[in-house]
């Protein structure tokens, strides 16, 4: 057996969803590379200033992994609304640290928990 790390398994699970026709949408600060460099959704050549490449887009263009600004309340609210209107898409808002979730607590309490 070969060892598969967390980032590889995450990518394989998203690739499976994309292959089966579902969408994948991930937002949060620094989600393209992962907060602690465990995710490599995008790669770039640091020697040459070229456009980033997303391997998952070779499976489907129905994937969006986007760094967001630090307005947790607004970003989580948008992503929650997006998830309701797109039930065939895995929508993930990733909070880097616990205090980011604190900034979105009103959205979590009023919409997600009560929903």
Short mmCIF file of N, CA and C in Angstrom, two decimals:
data_model
loop_
_atom_site.label_atom_id
_atom_site.label_comp_id
_atom_site.label_asym_id
_atom_site.label_seq_id
_atom_site.Cartn_x
_atom_site.Cartn_y
_atom_site.Cartn_z
N UNK A 1 0.83 -1.19 0.00
CA UNK A 1 0.00 0.00 0.00
C UNK A 1 0.87 1.25 0.00
N UNK A 2 0.41 2.22 -0.74
CA UNK A 2 1.10 3.51 -0.75
C UNK A 2 0.41 4.45 0.23
N UNK A 3 1.17 5.31 0.81
CA UNK A 3 0.63 6.29 1.75
C UNK A 3 0.06 7.48 0.97
N UNK A 4 -1.17 7.83 1.30
CA UNK A 4 -1.79 9.01 0.71
C UNK A 4 -2.05 10.02 1.82
N UNK A 5 -1.56 11.23 1.64
CA UNK A 5 -1.75 12.24 2.67
C UNK A 5 -3.11 12.92 2.52
N UNK A 6 -3.40 13.80 3.47
CA UNK A 6 -4.69 14.48 3.53
C UNK A 6 -4.97 15.25 2.24
N UNK A 7 -4.01 16.00 1.76
CA UNK A 7 -4.21 16.82 0.56
C UNK A 7 -4.51 15.96 -0.67
N UNK A 8 -3.84 14.84 -0.79
CA UNK A 8 -4.08 13.95 -1.92
C UNK A 8 -5.48 13.36 -1.85
N UNK A 9 -5.89 12.92 -0.68
CA UNK A 9 -7.23 12.34 -0.52
C UNK A 9 -8.30 13.40 -0.77
N UNK A 10 -8.07 14.61 -0.32
CA UNK A 10 -9.01 15.70 -0.56
C UNK A 10 -9.17 15.92 -2.06
N UNK A 11 -8.07 16.00 -2.77
CA UNK A 11 -8.12 16.21 -4.22
C UNK A 11 -8.80 15.05 -4.94
N UNK A 12 -8.52 13.83 -4.51
CA UNK A 12 -9.17 12.67 -5.12
C UNK A 12 -10.67 12.67 -4.89
N UNK A 13 -11.10 13.06 -3.70
CA UNK A 13 -12.54 13.10 -3.43
C UNK A 13 -13.22 14.17 -4.26
N UNK A 14 -12.59 15.33 -4.40
CA UNK A 14 -13.16 16.39 -5.24
C UNK A 14 -13.16 15.96 -6.70
N UNK A 15 -12.10 15.31 -7.13
CA UNK A 15 -12.03 14.83 -8.51
C UNK A 15 -13.14 13.81 -8.80
N UNK A 16 -13.44 12.96 -7.83
CA UNK A 16 -14.53 11.99 -7.98
C UNK A 16 -15.86 12.70 -8.16
N UNK A 17 -16.13 13.70 -7.32
CA UNK A 17 -17.37 14.47 -7.46
C UNK A 17 -17.45 15.15 -8.83
N UNK A 18 -16.36 15.74 -9.26
CA UNK A 18 -16.35 16.41 -10.57
C UNK A 18 -16.59 15.43 -11.70
N UNK A 19 -15.95 14.27 -11.60
CA UNK A 19 -16.10 13.24 -12.62
C UNK A 19 -17.55 12.75 -12.71
N UNK A 20 -18.25 12.74 -11.57
CA UNK A 20 -19.63 12.29 -11.53
C UNK A 20 -20.63 13.40 -11.87
N UNK A 21 -20.13 14.58 -12.24
CA UNK A 21 -21.00 15.66 -12.69
C UNK A 21 -21.39 16.68 -11.65
N UNK A 22 -20.86 16.57 -10.45
CA UNK A 22 -21.15 17.55 -9.40
C UNK A 22 -20.16 18.70 -9.50
N UNK A 23 -20.51 19.80 -8.87
CA UNK A 23 -19.60 20.93 -8.81
C UNK A 23 -18.88 20.97 -7.48
N UNK A 24 -17.76 21.67 -7.45
CA UNK A 24 -16.99 21.86 -6.22
C UNK A 24 -16.63 23.34 -6.15
N UNK A 25 -16.93 23.95 -5.02
CA UNK A 25 -16.65 25.37 -4.81
C UNK A 25 -16.06 25.54 -3.42
N UNK A 26 -14.86 26.10 -3.34
CA UNK A 26 -14.18 26.29 -2.07
C UNK A 26 -13.72 27.74 -2.00
N UNK A 27 -14.03 28.40 -0.89
CA UNK A 27 -13.55 29.77 -0.71
C UNK A 27 -13.04 29.94 0.71
N UNK A 28 -12.26 30.97 0.89
CA UNK A 28 -11.65 31.29 2.18
C UNK A 28 -10.30 31.90 1.92
N UNK A 29 -9.72 32.47 2.94
CA UNK A 29 -8.42 33.09 2.75
C UNK A 29 -7.38 32.00 2.48
N UNK A 30 -6.69 32.13 1.40
CA UNK A 30 -5.55 31.25 1.08
C UNK A 30 -5.93 29.79 0.85
N UNK A 31 -7.10 29.53 0.25
CA UNK A 31 -7.51 28.14 0.00
C UNK A 31 -6.85 27.55 -1.24
N UNK A 32 -6.34 28.39 -2.12
CA UNK A 32 -5.70 27.86 -3.33
C UNK A 32 -4.49 26.99 -2.99
N UNK A 33 -3.68 27.42 -2.06
CA UNK A 33 -2.50 26.63 -1.69
C UNK A 33 -2.68 25.94 -0.35
N UNK A 34 -3.67 26.37 0.41
CA UNK A 34 -3.89 25.79 1.74
C UNK A 34 -3.13 26.57 2.78
N UNK A 35 -3.76 26.82 3.88
CA UNK A 35 -3.18 27.66 4.93
C UNK A 35 -1.80 27.19 5.35
N UNK A 36 -1.66 25.93 5.59
CA UNK A 36 -0.39 25.40 6.06
C UNK A 36 0.27 24.55 4.97
N UNK A 37 -0.01 24.94 3.72
CA UNK A 37 0.58 24.34 2.52
C UNK A 37 0.28 22.85 2.39
N UNK A 38 -0.90 22.43 2.81
CA UNK A 38 -1.27 21.03 2.62
C UNK A 38 -2.07 20.83 1.34
N UNK A 39 -2.64 21.88 0.81
CA UNK A 39 -3.44 21.76 -0.41
C UNK A 39 -2.67 22.40 -1.56
N UNK A 40 -2.78 21.77 -2.69
CA UNK A 40 -2.12 22.31 -3.88
C UNK A 40 -3.12 22.34 -5.03
N UNK A 41 -4.23 23.05 -4.81
CA UNK A 41 -5.27 23.13 -5.83
C UNK A 41 -4.78 23.89 -7.05
N UNK A 42 -3.88 24.82 -6.83
CA UNK A 42 -3.27 25.58 -7.92
C UNK A 42 -1.76 25.46 -7.78
N UNK A 43 -1.10 25.43 -8.90
CA UNK A 43 0.36 25.48 -8.87
C UNK A 43 0.80 26.64 -9.75
N UNK A 44 1.96 27.15 -9.45
CA UNK A 44 2.51 28.23 -10.27
C UNK A 44 4.02 28.08 -10.34
N UNK A 45 4.56 28.57 -11.41
CA UNK A 45 6.00 28.55 -11.60
C UNK A 45 6.55 29.83 -10.97
N UNK A 46 7.30 29.69 -9.90
CA UNK A 46 7.81 30.86 -9.21
C UNK A 46 9.02 31.48 -9.90
N UNK A 47 9.63 30.76 -10.83
CA UNK A 47 10.76 31.30 -11.58
C UNK A 47 10.28 32.23 -12.69
N UNK A 48 9.14 31.86 -13.27
CA UNK A 48 8.54 32.67 -14.33
C UNK A 48 7.18 33.12 -13.82
N UNK A 49 6.83 34.34 -14.09
CA UNK A 49 5.54 34.86 -13.64
C UNK A 49 4.47 34.45 -14.65
N UNK A 50 3.99 33.23 -14.50
CA UNK A 50 2.99 32.71 -15.43
C UNK A 50 1.69 32.43 -14.68
N UNK A 51 0.63 32.24 -15.43
CA UNK A 51 -0.67 31.98 -14.84
C UNK A 51 -0.66 30.68 -14.04
N UNK A 52 -1.45 30.67 -12.98
CA UNK A 52 -1.56 29.47 -12.14
C UNK A 52 -2.31 28.39 -12.91
N UNK A 53 -2.05 27.15 -12.54
CA UNK A 53 -2.70 26.02 -13.18
C UNK A 53 -3.45 25.20 -12.12
N UNK A 54 -4.69 24.84 -12.45
CA UNK A 54 -5.51 24.02 -11.55
C UNK A 54 -5.73 22.66 -12.21
N UNK A 55 -5.17 21.62 -11.63
CA UNK A 55 -5.30 20.28 -12.20
C UNK A 55 -6.74 19.80 -12.25
N UNK A 56 -7.55 20.16 -11.24
CA UNK A 56 -8.93 19.71 -11.21
C UNK A 56 -9.74 20.23 -12.40
N UNK A 57 -9.32 21.34 -12.98
CA UNK A 57 -10.04 21.88 -14.14
C UNK A 57 -9.83 21.02 -15.39
N UNK A 58 -8.89 20.09 -15.35
CA UNK A 58 -8.74 19.17 -16.48
C UNK A 58 -9.85 18.12 -16.46
N UNK A 59 -10.49 17.94 -15.31
CA UNK A 59 -11.61 17.00 -15.18
C UNK A 59 -12.92 17.69 -15.54
N UNK A 60 -13.09 18.90 -15.01
CA UNK A 60 -14.33 19.65 -15.22
C UNK A 60 -14.08 21.13 -14.95
N UNK A 61 -14.78 21.96 -15.68
CA UNK A 61 -14.69 23.40 -15.42
C UNK A 61 -15.68 23.82 -14.33
N UNK A 62 -16.36 22.85 -13.74
CA UNK A 62 -17.34 23.12 -12.69
C UNK A 62 -16.67 23.09 -11.32
N UNK A 63 -15.45 23.59 -11.25
CA UNK A 63 -14.71 23.68 -10.00
C UNK A 63 -14.25 25.12 -9.84
N UNK A 64 -14.38 25.61 -8.62
CA UNK A 64 -13.95 26.97 -8.31
C UNK A 64 -13.32 26.96 -6.93
N UNK A 65 -12.03 27.19 -6.88
CA UNK A 65 -11.29 27.27 -5.63
C UNK A 65 -10.67 28.65 -5.62
N UNK A 66 -11.20 29.51 -4.75
CA UNK A 66 -10.88 30.92 -4.83
C UNK A 66 -10.53 31.51 -3.48
N UNK A 67 -9.42 32.21 -3.43
CA UNK A 67 -9.08 32.95 -2.22
C UNK A 67 -10.08 34.08 -2.06
N UNK A 68 -10.56 34.28 -0.84
CA UNK A 68 -11.50 35.36 -0.59
C UNK A 68 -10.86 36.41 0.31
N UNK A 69 -11.50 37.55 0.36
CA UNK A 69 -11.02 38.61 1.25
C UNK A 69 -11.45 38.32 2.68
N UNK A 70 -10.97 39.09 3.60
CA UNK A 70 -11.21 38.82 5.02
C UNK A 70 -12.49 39.51 5.52
N UNK A 71 -13.56 39.19 4.89
CA UNK A 71 -14.88 39.62 5.37
C UNK A 71 -15.67 38.34 5.58
N UNK A 72 -15.34 37.63 6.67
CA UNK A 72 -15.90 36.30 6.91
C UNK A 72 -17.42 36.30 6.87
N UNK A 73 -18.00 37.31 7.48
CA UNK A 73 -19.45 37.42 7.55
C UNK A 73 -20.04 37.46 6.14
N UNK A 74 -19.49 38.31 5.30
CA UNK A 74 -20.00 38.45 3.93
C UNK A 74 -19.72 37.24 3.06
N UNK A 75 -18.53 36.69 3.15
CA UNK A 75 -18.15 35.55 2.32
C UNK A 75 -18.97 34.32 2.70
N UNK A 76 -19.10 34.05 3.99
CA UNK A 76 -19.89 32.89 4.42
C UNK A 76 -21.36 33.06 4.03
N UNK A 77 -21.88 34.27 4.16
CA UNK A 77 -23.26 34.52 3.75
C UNK A 77 -23.47 34.26 2.28
N UNK A 78 -22.53 34.71 1.46
CA UNK A 78 -22.63 34.47 0.02
C UNK A 78 -22.56 32.98 -0.29
N UNK A 79 -21.60 32.28 0.30
CA UNK A 79 -21.44 30.86 0.03
C UNK A 79 -22.63 30.04 0.51
N UNK A 80 -23.22 30.43 1.63
CA UNK A 80 -24.42 29.74 2.11
C UNK A 80 -25.56 29.92 1.11
N UNK A 81 -25.76 31.14 0.65
CA UNK A 81 -26.78 31.38 -0.37
C UNK A 81 -26.51 30.63 -1.65
N UNK A 82 -25.24 30.57 -2.04
CA UNK A 82 -24.86 29.83 -3.26
C UNK A 82 -25.20 28.35 -3.10
N UNK A 83 -24.93 27.80 -1.91
CA UNK A 83 -25.18 26.37 -1.68
C UNK A 83 -26.67 26.03 -1.75
N UNK A 84 -27.51 26.94 -1.32
CA UNK A 84 -28.95 26.70 -1.35
C UNK A 84 -29.48 26.67 -2.78
N UNK A 85 -28.92 27.53 -3.62
CA UNK A 85 -29.41 27.61 -5.00
C UNK A 85 -28.71 26.62 -5.93
N UNK A 86 -27.67 25.96 -5.46
CA UNK A 86 -26.93 24.98 -6.26
C UNK A 86 -26.75 23.68 -5.48
N UNK A 87 -27.82 22.90 -5.35
CA UNK A 87 -27.75 21.70 -4.51
C UNK A 87 -26.82 20.61 -5.03
N UNK A 88 -26.40 20.67 -6.29
CA UNK A 88 -25.49 19.66 -6.83
C UNK A 88 -24.04 20.12 -6.81
N UNK A 89 -23.75 21.06 -5.94
CA UNK A 89 -22.39 21.57 -5.80
C UNK A 89 -21.97 21.47 -4.34
N UNK A 90 -20.79 20.90 -4.11
CA UNK A 90 -20.20 20.89 -2.78
C UNK A 90 -19.63 22.28 -2.54
N UNK A 91 -20.19 23.00 -1.58
CA UNK A 91 -19.75 24.36 -1.27
C UNK A 91 -19.07 24.35 0.08
N UNK A 92 -17.83 24.82 0.11
CA UNK A 92 -17.05 24.83 1.35
C UNK A 92 -16.53 26.24 1.59
N UNK A 93 -16.78 26.75 2.78
CA UNK A 93 -16.11 27.97 3.23
C UNK A 93 -15.11 27.52 4.28
N UNK A 94 -13.86 27.83 4.07
CA UNK A 94 -12.81 27.37 4.97
C UNK A 94 -12.29 28.53 5.82
N UNK A 95 -12.47 28.40 7.12
CA UNK A 95 -11.92 29.38 8.06
C UNK A 95 -10.54 28.90 8.47
N UNK A 96 -9.55 29.74 8.24
CA UNK A 96 -8.19 29.35 8.58
C UNK A 96 -8.02 29.09 10.06
N UNK A 97 -8.55 29.96 10.85
CA UNK A 97 -8.38 29.90 12.29
C UNK A 97 -9.73 30.11 12.96
N UNK A 98 -9.84 29.75 14.22
CA UNK A 98 -11.09 29.87 14.96
C UNK A 98 -11.64 31.28 15.00
N UNK A 99 -10.75 32.28 15.06
CA UNK A 99 -11.25 33.65 15.13
C UNK A 99 -11.94 34.07 13.83
N UNK A 100 -11.64 33.41 12.72
CA UNK A 100 -12.36 33.69 11.48
C UNK A 100 -13.80 33.22 11.59
N UNK A 101 -14.01 32.08 12.23
CA UNK A 101 -15.38 31.61 12.45
C UNK A 101 -16.11 32.55 13.40
N UNK A 102 -15.40 33.15 14.35
CA UNK A 102 -16.03 34.11 15.24
C UNK A 102 -16.58 35.29 14.45
N UNK A 103 -15.86 35.73 13.42
CA UNK A 103 -16.31 36.84 12.59
C UNK A 103 -17.56 36.49 11.80
N UNK A 104 -17.81 35.23 11.60
CA UNK A 104 -18.97 34.78 10.84
C UNK A 104 -20.05 34.18 11.74
N UNK A 105 -19.90 34.34 13.06
CA UNK A 105 -20.81 33.70 14.01
C UNK A 105 -22.27 34.06 13.78
N UNK A 106 -22.55 35.28 13.39
CA UNK A 106 -23.94 35.68 13.17
C UNK A 106 -24.55 34.87 12.03
N UNK A 107 -23.79 34.68 10.95
CA UNK A 107 -24.28 33.88 9.82
C UNK A 107 -24.47 32.42 10.24
N UNK A 108 -23.52 31.91 11.01
CA UNK A 108 -23.60 30.51 11.47
C UNK A 108 -24.83 30.33 12.35
N UNK A 109 -25.01 31.21 13.32
CA UNK A 109 -26.12 31.08 14.27
C UNK A 109 -27.48 31.28 13.62
N UNK A 110 -27.61 32.29 12.80
CA UNK A 110 -28.93 32.66 12.26
C UNK A 110 -29.36 31.84 11.05
N UNK A 111 -28.42 31.35 10.28
CA UNK A 111 -28.80 30.67 9.05
C UNK A 111 -28.41 29.19 9.03
N UNK A 112 -27.17 28.91 9.30
CA UNK A 112 -26.69 27.52 9.12
C UNK A 112 -27.20 26.61 10.23
N UNK A 113 -27.02 27.00 11.49
CA UNK A 113 -27.47 26.16 12.59
C UNK A 113 -28.99 26.04 12.61
N UNK A 114 -29.67 27.15 12.39
CA UNK A 114 -31.13 27.11 12.43
C UNK A 114 -31.73 26.43 11.20
N UNK A 115 -30.94 26.33 10.13
CA UNK A 115 -31.43 25.72 8.90
C UNK A 115 -31.43 24.23 8.98
#
